[in-house]
Amino acid sequence: MTAATSTETRQAALAALRELVGRADAEFHEGQYEAIEALVAECRRALVVQRTGWGKSAVYFVATLLLRRQGAGPTVLVSPLLALMRDQIAAAERAGVRAVAINSTNAHEWSDVLAQLDRDEVDVLLVSPERLNNPAFREQQLPALVRRIGMLVVDEAHCISDWGHDFRPDYRRLRDLIAEMPATVPVLATTATANSRVVADVAEQLGSGGADSASPDAADADVLTIRGPLARASLRLGVLRLPDSASRLAWLLSHLDDLPGSGIIYTLTVAAAVDTARLLREHGHEVRAYTGQTDSDERAESEGMLKRNEVKALVATSALGMGFDKPDLGFVLHLGAPSSPVAYYQQVGRAGRASDSADVLLLPGVEDREIWHYFATASMPDRERAERVIGALGQTPVSTPALEAMVDIRRTPLELLLKVLDVDGAVRRVQGGWVATGEPWTYDAERYERIAAERIAEQQHMIEYERTDGCRMEFLQRSLDDETAAPCGRCDNCAGVWFPREIRKTATEAAAGSLDRVGIPVEPRKAWPTGADRLGVPVKGRIAPAEQAADGRALARLTDLGWGGTLREIFAAGAPDAAVTPQALGACVRVLADWGWDERPVAVVAMPSRSRPLLVDSLARGIAEVGRLPYAGALSFANGGPTGQPGGNSAFRLAGIWDRFRADGLEIPAGPVLLVDDQADSRWTLTVAARVLRQSGAAAVLPFVLALRG
């Protein structure tokens, strides 16, 4: 490229940048123009690792404008979250970039989007990584798009890597997409959260060659990596260690209004987000819960309310994470710590992006390690399960629900496993479901052992962050292998504790009362699971009303902040069977007193139990005594009792308990019966037991359990 051409490119890029940000005096940050030049003038592949707020989106929007002026096709932007897509489309509009999205929420717009693409009226097409493996998109739209693509952008590119804090199997497919594109098509990957290992891994994916590349090795060597300092001068970090959930909530009630502006309160579980938001609202704070279970329209509404400062905070899980853009976000507070400093850096990076100061406070919990372990093990593929799935598939497509009934794996872990096997080339998603490819597949035990070991090391690093007496920002930078790491002069260790420690007595009482809240609905099953008849269970369709259970209750969820802790101790692996404590029995009585049933039960029946017979028997007898109800006894096992393990999918779970309970010898009254068990997971045990009791004369069956899983 000549000097004159380089000057022209820079002038055009600078003009586009100023149009993008709306400022005539705007200048490039260090590294921004270098990335743009590599993409536009040299058609290279680039990886940009820069702190949040640095302006990574400016790089791909400016590059898109320049490439489009040169006659290039649209940019395809792979973006992992709907919230991020919404922000990117809004930013594109401000820059005069025509951006549209294809995702799970706008199927009604897809035909219009495709028509716009055909008319070359789209500058940027945003897609999720999952969309790349949708059979219709992959087979009908993607080939034409690959032929016309002007640039590929992979946002939040750490998701590509096994070693990234938020690895997503679908991102691995991008390597195949890159290999199909002409080598002359520029590729940009961006992230704010990548250490050296992740950077090397992502660069390898970017350097996977191209359709007309003579040397993949040459392509790998040609990946331009631009790394900048990751320190966030606007953030004031701190850690406040408190003894329990009640004190953390009490601190929040005491000091939420003291935190600057509006912000995000992160929790580790959905239950914690919902419960915390409810407590804060009950005491006059304008907050909303935001989780992966929140309706998509409600999520979009909540994002807008936070951006307009119409709420003090969103109480969120990690569902509100990557790329959410509110430049003046005043604070980020964590009730419980993420499992690694890298994940923590990513979340706190939401704050202070365009302001001089923002407060970041971590309130770690004693239960954090247990939650980390659960999520870490849930995301790892299992050899036996994987082989079961591959063995069940052939060349005839099998839908996910049908496959679920064949392999005894629940829907969510099954879908994750299918993605991993798809990326590994063992299975393939097609119209109508999944097929086996016939390609040989071996379980990479060494790889998963290394990943598991790395996860454990990351968790220990997070504990070290909580306990360090050094600079906290410097610690986070070093966790991301930032060689510019230096003391920030602002955190609680550098400049002294900046947050209040005192807790109001009224707040302590309110938090304790909230955590002592009891009573969770247990919804009855109303339809038999698909595929049960193929497993020898002679039922299908809806459960007959005369055989259904009624609405039930649980004392609490195992994941709850309050009674969840007590229940986790009761049901911990290796915990001895013991009679229900007076405190737990008293809490159960409170649930029953507040139930509001149409007709009071006339008797109590217990479920038989192999693992906790003393617990269930004492709970049922205790409820009967306090409620002055006759105790009719326990159901008995039939045909050897239940088989299988809790946690399987619905069809297999039902097959393992069908015809395994009986009410022989019990005098079942004609009125409603309270059915007592220790915990509910799939609810099929309660469903089958209720059917037995209804067939034995009970007018209604009201299930009651100590713990509700999930």
XYZ file of C-alpha atoms in Angstrom, residues 134-620:
487
model
C -29.691 -24.070 12.074
C -30.278 -26.480 9.168
C -32.403 -24.073 7.107
C -29.998 -21.164 7.615
C -26.906 -23.322 7.099
C -28.175 -24.925 3.906
C -30.302 -22.191 2.316
C -28.845 -18.831 3.346
C -25.284 -19.389 4.532
C -23.687 -20.542 1.242
C -24.859 -17.427 -0.624
C -23.834 -15.259 2.310
C -20.343 -16.782 2.362
C -19.928 -15.956 -1.340
C -20.863 -12.302 -0.722
C -19.459 -11.694 2.738
C -17.392 -8.539 3.044
C -16.011 -9.138 6.546
C -16.564 -11.555 9.407
C -16.605 -10.189 12.956
C -16.573 -12.471 15.986
C -17.572 -10.502 19.067
C -16.773 -11.775 22.574
C -14.299 -14.092 20.895
C -13.103 -15.675 24.155
C -16.221 -17.866 23.780
C -14.333 -19.747 21.044
C -11.816 -21.093 23.518
C -12.145 -24.022 25.902
C -10.078 -21.870 28.255
C -12.348 -18.818 28.045
C -14.575 -18.148 31.040
C -17.727 -18.466 28.944
C -16.926 -21.172 26.380
C -19.843 -21.932 24.049
C -19.606 -24.994 21.796
C -21.361 -23.254 18.905
C -18.477 -20.775 18.645
C -16.193 -23.628 17.584
C -18.123 -23.827 14.309
C -16.640 -20.505 13.304
C -13.423 -22.278 12.431
C -15.307 -24.202 9.737
C -16.988 -21.016 8.515
C -13.652 -19.226 8.247
C -12.214 -22.170 6.322
C -15.039 -21.882 3.769
C -14.535 -18.154 3.146
C -12.104 -16.760 0.590
C -8.763 -16.039 2.253
C -9.068 -12.430 1.067
C -12.076 -11.755 3.319
C -10.953 -9.893 6.457
C -11.803 -11.405 9.833
C -11.923 -9.534 13.133
C -12.272 -11.091 16.583
C -12.753 -8.898 19.655
C -12.862 -9.453 23.394
C -12.014 -7.717 26.646
C -11.421 -10.896 28.627
C -8.671 -13.099 27.299
C -5.438 -14.226 28.932
C -2.459 -15.435 26.915
C -3.753 -18.988 26.615
C -7.110 -17.808 25.250
C -5.414 -15.358 22.868
C -3.279 -18.150 21.397
C -6.282 -20.452 21.055
C -8.450 -17.822 19.357
C -5.632 -16.820 17.005
C -5.375 -20.463 15.956
C -9.092 -20.510 15.108
C -8.754 -17.316 13.072
C -5.767 -18.739 11.223
C -7.639 -21.790 9.982
C -7.002 -20.934 6.357
C -9.562 -20.104 3.684
C -11.208 -21.573 0.650
C -8.368 -20.403 -1.599
C -5.592 -20.276 0.953
C -2.425 -21.985 -0.139
C -1.041 -22.354 3.373
C -3.005 -22.512 6.597
C 0.242 -22.021 8.477
C 0.798 -18.765 6.642
C -2.710 -17.640 7.510
C -2.077 -18.449 11.176
C 1.099 -16.390 11.158
C -0.734 -13.501 9.543
C -3.180 -13.009 12.435
C -2.592 -9.524 13.805
C -3.061 -9.392 17.590
C -3.575 -5.993 19.174
C -3.532 -6.049 22.967
C -3.892 -2.990 25.121
C -3.726 -2.294 28.841
C -6.788 -3.597 30.653
C -6.756 -1.288 33.666
C -10.002 0.610 34.212
C -9.077 3.879 35.877
C -12.711 4.721 36.553
C -13.390 1.660 38.701
C -13.048 1.699 42.480
C -12.844 -1.935 43.583
C -13.583 -3.367 46.994
C -14.407 -6.584 48.835
C -16.656 -6.803 51.871
C -16.680 -10.174 53.631
C -19.820 -10.785 55.682
C -20.765 -13.966 57.564
C -23.940 -15.051 55.779
C -26.681 -14.298 53.247
C -28.758 -12.404 55.791
C -25.980 -9.933 56.549
C -25.234 -9.419 52.845
C -28.872 -8.643 52.119
C -29.069 -6.420 55.198
C -26.030 -4.453 54.004
C -27.670 -4.048 50.610
C -30.912 -2.819 52.178
C -28.908 -0.363 54.279
C -26.730 1.072 51.533
C -28.222 0.521 48.069
C -29.304 4.156 47.896
C -25.741 5.241 48.790
C -24.331 3.664 45.625
C -23.888 6.149 42.760
C -26.417 6.343 39.949
C -27.926 3.098 38.746
C -26.230 -0.243 38.367
C -26.261 -4.027 38.362
C -26.451 -6.406 41.318
C -25.149 -9.809 40.215
C -26.152 -13.097 41.865
C -25.002 -16.639 41.131
C -28.422 -18.271 40.798
C -31.839 -17.461 39.401
C -33.472 -18.019 42.796
C -31.097 -15.554 44.449
C -31.811 -12.897 41.812
C -35.581 -13.282 42.137
C -35.543 -13.365 45.950
C -33.186 -10.390 46.255
C -35.202 -8.283 43.829
C -38.407 -9.103 45.677
C -36.896 -8.104 49.048
C -35.582 -4.811 47.692
C -38.899 -3.943 46.042
C -40.779 -4.710 49.242
C -38.653 -2.091 50.972
C -39.166 0.647 48.434
C -36.270 0.151 46.013
C -36.925 0.324 42.262
C -35.259 -2.853 41.001
C -36.118 -5.696 38.625
C -34.906 -9.282 38.349
C -33.112 -10.269 35.121
C -32.245 -13.948 34.518
C -32.072 -16.539 31.781
C -35.637 -17.494 32.700
C -36.979 -13.966 32.253
C -39.194 -13.455 29.206
C -37.245 -11.894 26.328
C -39.615 -8.922 26.021
C -39.350 -8.280 29.746
C -35.571 -8.450 29.516
C -35.535 -5.841 26.754
C -37.870 -3.638 28.800
C -35.634 -3.963 31.863
C -32.507 -3.092 29.873
C -34.217 0.064 28.625
C -35.354 1.041 32.112
C -31.805 0.700 33.451
C -30.369 2.742 30.588
C -32.925 5.483 31.239
C -32.226 5.352 34.990
C -35.831 4.402 35.687
C -34.651 1.711 38.107
C -31.908 1.792 40.696
C -30.620 -1.608 39.630
C -31.218 -4.830 37.785
C -30.666 -7.866 40.008
C -29.179 -10.212 37.463
C -27.495 -13.492 36.791
C -24.748 -13.721 34.160
C -27.556 -13.522 31.564
C -26.907 -9.774 31.718
C -23.265 -9.763 30.799
C -21.234 -9.489 27.656
C -21.589 -6.276 25.764
C -24.438 -4.676 27.704
C -23.756 -1.001 27.107
C -24.715 1.722 29.552
C -21.735 4.091 29.499
C -22.669 5.825 32.759
C -23.423 2.706 34.800
C -22.614 3.823 38.328
C -21.961 0.567 40.159
C -21.669 -3.199 39.934
C -22.207 -5.212 43.080
C -21.894 -8.984 43.446
C -23.798 -11.057 46.000
C -21.539 -14.072 45.640
C -18.416 -14.265 43.529
C -18.083 -15.492 39.925
C -15.861 -18.547 39.573
C -12.791 -16.771 38.163
C -11.132 -13.337 38.170
C -11.510 -13.287 34.370
C -15.296 -13.725 34.606
C -15.376 -11.119 37.357
C -13.437 -8.623 35.239
C -15.873 -9.161 32.392
C -18.887 -8.385 34.574
C -17.468 -5.398 36.437
C -16.425 -4.000 33.059
C -20.048 -2.983 32.537
C -19.472 -0.047 34.920
C -17.771 3.307 34.386
C -17.245 3.011 30.644
C -17.768 6.722 30.005
C -17.534 8.244 33.466
C -14.736 9.245 35.799
C -15.846 7.024 38.650
C -17.879 3.877 39.318
C -18.051 1.667 42.391
C -17.465 -2.085 42.234
C -18.051 -4.141 45.379
C -17.880 -7.891 45.908
C -19.743 -9.523 48.794
C -18.570 -13.157 48.585
C -20.650 -15.979 50.078
C -19.674 -19.111 51.958
C -21.772 -21.107 49.478
C -19.864 -19.839 46.414
C -17.597 -22.893 46.049
C -20.573 -25.257 46.098
C -22.306 -23.283 43.341
C -19.116 -23.095 41.278
C -18.711 -26.860 41.504
C -22.269 -27.470 40.358
C -21.975 -25.315 37.238
C -18.481 -26.597 36.378
C -19.522 -30.249 36.455
C -22.841 -29.609 34.688
C -21.051 -28.188 31.628
C -18.546 -31.036 31.121
C -19.450 -33.800 28.646
C -19.587 -37.343 29.998
C -18.079 -40.252 28.016
C -20.843 -42.769 28.791
C -23.597 -40.292 27.954
C -21.897 -39.233 24.723
C -21.521 -42.826 23.547
C -25.168 -43.480 24.427
C -26.275 -40.553 22.237
C -24.103 -41.544 19.273
C -25.289 -45.134 19.547
C -28.945 -44.077 19.527
C -28.627 -42.071 16.304
C -28.529 -43.357 12.766
C -29.203 -41.831 9.360
C -32.887 -41.186 10.048
C -33.309 -37.804 11.795
C -34.387 -38.007 15.447
C -35.865 -34.962 17.163
C -34.416 -33.802 20.471
C -37.578 -34.753 22.463
C -37.597 -38.219 20.877
C -33.866 -38.643 21.528
C -34.377 -37.571 25.123
C -36.767 -40.500 25.574
C -34.178 -42.872 24.077
C -31.062 -41.980 26.068
C -32.312 -40.913 29.531
C -30.672 -37.487 29.515
C -32.596 -34.369 30.391
C -33.259 -31.757 27.744
C -30.785 -29.027 28.765
C -27.693 -31.248 29.269
C -28.686 -33.268 26.197
C -28.770 -30.133 24.023
C -25.341 -29.081 25.311
C -23.923 -32.549 24.684
C -25.336 -32.596 21.148
C -23.621 -29.285 20.435
C -20.287 -30.667 21.629
C -20.688 -33.830 19.561
C -21.775 -31.753 16.559
C -18.678 -29.591 16.798
C -16.573 -32.764 17.164
C -18.139 -34.094 13.946
C -19.857 -37.148 15.474
C -23.447 -35.948 14.968
C -25.106 -33.412 12.727
C -28.249 -31.359 12.995
C -30.493 -31.648 9.945
C -34.085 -30.872 9.056
C -36.179 -32.986 11.398
C -33.601 -33.557 14.103
C -30.195 -35.185 14.575
C -28.277 -37.887 12.725
C -24.997 -39.687 13.328
C -22.279 -38.829 10.828
C -20.562 -42.191 11.066
C -17.246 -40.441 11.679
C -15.103 -42.060 14.395
C -15.295 -40.302 17.749
C -13.202 -40.741 20.854
C -13.641 -39.102 24.228
C -10.785 -36.654 24.751
C -10.318 -37.416 28.446
C -6.989 -35.608 28.658
C -8.471 -32.413 27.283
C -11.401 -32.414 29.692
C -9.137 -33.236 32.628
C -6.972 -30.247 31.721
C -10.027 -28.003 31.456
C -11.346 -29.245 34.804
C -7.973 -28.603 36.441
C -7.905 -25.103 34.961
C -11.401 -24.403 36.302
C -10.288 -25.417 39.806
C -7.224 -23.184 39.525
C -9.416 -20.269 38.424
C -11.665 -20.768 41.432
C -8.651 -20.645 43.732
C -7.502 -17.441 42.009
C -10.905 -15.919 42.783
C -10.468 -16.780 46.461
C -7.033 -15.153 46.290
C -8.580 -12.025 44.781
C -11.004 -11.825 47.698
C -8.203 -12.197 50.251
C -5.350 -10.276 48.663
C -3.905 -7.281 50.475
C -2.452 -5.996 47.197
C -4.063 -3.849 44.530
C -7.239 -5.477 43.261
C -7.149 -3.995 39.749
C -3.543 -5.091 39.375
C -4.588 -8.601 40.442
C -7.295 -8.710 37.745
C -4.894 -7.415 35.110
C -2.321 -10.071 35.963
C -5.056 -12.712 35.768
C -5.489 -11.591 32.152
C -1.715 -11.614 31.545
C -1.641 -7.839 31.142
C 2.026 -6.886 31.314
C 1.149 -3.257 32.093
C -0.410 -4.193 35.453
C 0.352 -1.692 38.214
C -1.332 -0.497 41.434
C -4.483 1.502 40.709
C -4.387 3.795 43.753
C -8.195 3.639 44.094
C -9.266 0.233 45.437
C -9.863 -0.534 49.094
C -6.360 -1.973 49.458
C -4.621 0.932 47.722
C -6.566 3.868 49.167
C -8.369 2.402 52.169
C -11.886 1.094 52.645
C -14.268 3.385 50.788
C -17.565 1.627 51.530
C -19.567 1.695 54.782
C -19.584 -1.404 56.958
C -22.415 -0.694 59.400
C -25.779 -2.390 58.939
C -29.061 -0.985 60.212
C -30.904 -3.112 62.759
C -34.144 -2.748 60.812
C -32.369 -3.989 57.686
C -31.059 -7.030 59.553
C -34.572 -7.847 60.728
C -36.010 -7.378 57.240
C -33.346 -9.566 55.612
C -33.787 -12.284 58.223
C -37.535 -12.196 57.687
C -37.129 -12.481 53.929
C -34.756 -15.424 54.212
C -37.139 -17.123 56.619
C -39.907 -16.929 54.033
C -41.254 -20.367 53.225
C -43.556 -21.981 50.711
C -42.825 -22.742 47.043
C -45.551 -23.996 44.671
C -45.078 -27.499 43.286
C -47.009 -27.617 40.027
C -48.665 -30.931 39.188
C -47.853 -32.853 36.052
C -50.793 -32.819 33.642
C -49.465 -34.803 30.671
C -47.485 -38.017 30.311
C -44.024 -37.662 28.765
C -43.422 -38.315 25.071
C -41.982 -41.756 24.470
C -43.110 -43.349 27.732
C -45.199 -45.911 25.839
C -42.057 -47.079 24.011
C -40.528 -47.887 27.403
C -43.355 -50.161 28.449
C -45.489 -47.569 30.251
C -49.031 -47.831 28.830
C -49.883 -44.122 28.901
C -49.719 -41.155 26.563
C -51.331 -37.756 26.199
C -52.917 -35.917 29.105
C -53.231 -37.405 32.577
C -56.868 -38.092 33.392
C -58.182 -35.400 35.773
C -59.383 -38.117 38.163
C -55.769 -39.374 38.468
C -53.897 -36.062 38.709
C -52.262 -34.599 41.780
C -53.419 -31.188 42.963
C -51.162 -28.154 43.405
C -48.473 -28.906 45.971
C -46.005 -27.053 48.154
C -42.337 -27.259 49.110
C -40.683 -25.688 52.118
C -38.040 -24.094 49.839
C -35.795 -24.651 46.833
C -32.363 -26.123 47.386
C -30.918 -23.034 45.688
C -32.776 -20.511 47.880
C -30.779 -18.024 49.931
C -32.660 -18.710 53.160
C -33.899 -22.210 53.933
C -31.975 -23.502 50.923
C -28.809 -23.553 53.029
C -30.407 -25.731 55.705
C -31.834 -28.061 53.085
C -28.507 -28.371 51.284
C -26.989 -29.604 54.546
C -29.789 -32.154 55.024
C -29.406 -33.531 51.496
C -25.632 -33.230 51.184
C -23.817 -36.332 49.934
C -22.930 -38.472 52.931
C -25.247 -36.651 55.344
C -26.863 -39.168 57.745
C -30.593 -39.831 57.763
C -32.102 -38.039 60.750
C -35.477 -36.984 62.085
C -36.752 -33.610 60.983
C -35.639 -30.825 63.336
C -38.205 -28.842 65.331
C -37.175 -25.708 63.415
C -37.753 -27.318 60.009
C -41.023 -28.868 61.164
C -42.180 -25.490 62.431
C -41.358 -23.913 59.067
C -43.320 -26.670 57.285
C -46.315 -25.991 59.517
C -46.153 -22.338 58.474
C -46.272 -23.405 54.808
C -49.339 -25.522 55.491
C -51.024 -22.716 57.428
C -50.584 -20.327 54.476
C -51.521 -22.860 51.792
C -55.087 -21.669 51.193
C -56.406 -24.988 49.889
C -60.020 -25.345 48.815
C -60.632 -28.192 51.265
C -58.531 -29.127 54.282
C -56.799 -32.532 54.100
C -58.387 -35.317 56.094
C -55.295 -37.533 56.417
C -51.527 -37.659 55.924
C -49.745 -40.297 53.829
C -45.969 -40.652 53.538
C -43.874 -41.792 50.609
C -41.648 -44.802 51.239
C -37.949 -43.903 51.218
C -34.763 -45.927 50.868
C -32.329 -43.101 51.539
C -34.102 -41.073 54.253
C -36.863 -43.168 55.829
C -36.412 -41.542 59.252
C -36.616 -38.028 57.801
C -39.785 -38.705 55.777
C -41.535 -40.675 58.512
C -40.808 -38.056 61.184
C -41.915 -35.234 58.878
C -45.218 -36.941 58.004
